[in-house]
Amino acid sequence: MFLSFYIALGFFLLLASREPSSYRPLIVFAAWQSIAHASVMVIETVEAWSNGTHRDFTDVVIAAVIGIVLLVSMPSSKKETASPVNA
């Protein structure tokens, strides 16, 4: 079920990559959603380890890296305006 969410989000992120400054809210949502997912999964993985179930942290690291990369590569929120030319 969660995979279908990531597939749909990935499709729209690919569309947003053509003009990232126009789709900044979508990119911000995707970044923070990935970081939030990684945070929850860290807690669940640590809890699973404490109960004797051994899970690896691969999905946690991947989600965190995706969120951080999206935040770092996001265009700035400032829109540059051209200064008027005095003739």
Short mmCIF file of C-alpha atoms in Angstrom, two decimals:
data_model
loop_
_atom_site.label_atom_id
_atom_site.label_comp_id
_atom_site.label_asym_id
_atom_site.label_seq_id
_atom_site.Cartn_x
_atom_site.Cartn_y
_atom_site.Cartn_z
CA MET A 1 0.00 0.00 0.00
CA PHE A 2 2.71 2.48 0.96
CA LEU A 3 4.63 1.65 -2.19
CA SER A 4 1.72 2.94 -4.30
CA PHE A 5 1.99 6.28 -2.48
CA TYR A 6 5.71 6.52 -3.25
CA ILE A 7 5.15 5.61 -6.92
CA ALA A 8 2.53 8.36 -7.33
CA LEU A 9 4.66 10.89 -5.44
CA GLY A 10 7.71 9.98 -7.52
CA PHE A 11 5.77 10.51 -10.74
CA PHE A 12 4.71 14.00 -9.67
CA LEU A 13 8.23 14.81 -8.47
CA LEU A 14 9.52 13.90 -11.93
CA LEU A 15 6.99 16.29 -13.44
CA ALA A 16 8.00 18.95 -10.91
CA SER A 17 11.67 18.56 -11.82
CA ARG A 18 10.99 20.35 -15.10
CA GLU A 19 10.16 23.58 -13.27
CA PRO A 20 11.11 23.13 -9.59
CA SER A 21 10.53 26.72 -8.50
CA SER A 22 6.86 26.45 -9.49
CA TYR A 23 6.38 23.19 -7.60
CA ARG A 24 8.28 24.12 -4.44
CA PRO A 25 5.41 23.13 -2.06
CA LEU A 26 5.28 19.63 -3.54
CA ILE A 27 9.04 19.22 -3.15
CA VAL A 28 8.90 20.50 0.46
CA PHE A 29 6.08 18.07 1.23
CA ALA A 30 7.97 15.14 -0.27
CA ALA A 31 11.14 16.02 1.64
CA TRP A 32 9.50 16.42 5.05
CA GLN A 33 7.29 13.39 4.49
CA SER A 34 10.39 11.27 3.85
CA ILE A 35 12.12 12.63 6.95
CA ALA A 36 9.00 12.04 9.07
CA HIS A 37 8.74 8.48 7.73
CA ALA A 38 12.40 7.83 8.52
CA SER A 39 11.91 9.17 12.07
CA VAL A 40 8.97 6.87 12.73
CA MET A 41 10.82 3.91 11.25
CA VAL A 42 13.85 4.54 13.50
CA ILE A 43 11.59 4.24 16.55
CA GLU A 44 9.88 1.11 15.20
CA THR A 45 13.18 -0.53 14.25
CA VAL A 46 14.77 0.17 17.64
CA GLU A 47 11.64 -1.17 19.35
CA ALA A 48 11.73 -4.30 17.17
CA TRP A 49 15.39 -4.87 18.09
CA SER A 50 14.58 -4.51 21.80
CA ASN A 51 11.88 -7.17 21.40
CA GLY A 52 14.23 -9.59 19.64
CA THR A 53 13.17 -8.97 16.05
CA HIS A 54 16.14 -8.03 13.93
CA ARG A 55 15.37 -5.46 11.22
CA ASP A 56 17.94 -3.56 9.27
CA PHE A 57 18.01 0.21 8.98
CA THR A 58 18.24 0.28 5.17
CA ASP A 59 14.76 1.72 4.57
CA VAL A 60 15.33 4.29 7.31
CA VAL A 61 18.57 5.49 5.76
CA ILE A 62 17.10 5.59 2.25
CA ALA A 63 14.07 7.64 3.33
CA ALA A 64 16.24 10.06 5.31
CA VAL A 65 18.69 10.52 2.44
CA ILE A 66 15.86 11.16 -0.03
CA GLY A 67 14.38 13.81 2.28
CA ILE A 68 17.72 15.52 2.86
CA VAL A 69 18.62 15.51 -0.85
CA LEU A 70 15.25 17.04 -1.73
CA LEU A 71 15.69 19.78 0.88
CA VAL A 72 19.25 20.57 -0.19
CA SER A 73 18.49 20.62 -3.91
CA MET A 74 15.30 22.64 -3.55
CA PRO A 75 15.30 26.06 -5.25
CA SER A 76 15.29 29.11 -3.02
CA SER A 77 11.97 30.66 -2.14
CA LYS A 78 13.06 34.11 -3.29
CA LYS A 79 11.92 35.07 -6.72
CA GLU A 80 14.36 37.33 -8.42
CA THR A 81 12.80 40.32 -10.10
CA ALA A 82 14.53 42.28 -12.76
CA SER A 83 15.34 45.82 -11.78
CA PRO A 84 13.76 48.45 -14.00
CA VAL A 85 16.07 49.88 -16.61
CA ASN A 86 16.27 53.66 -16.56
CA ALA A 87 16.35 55.07 -20.05
#
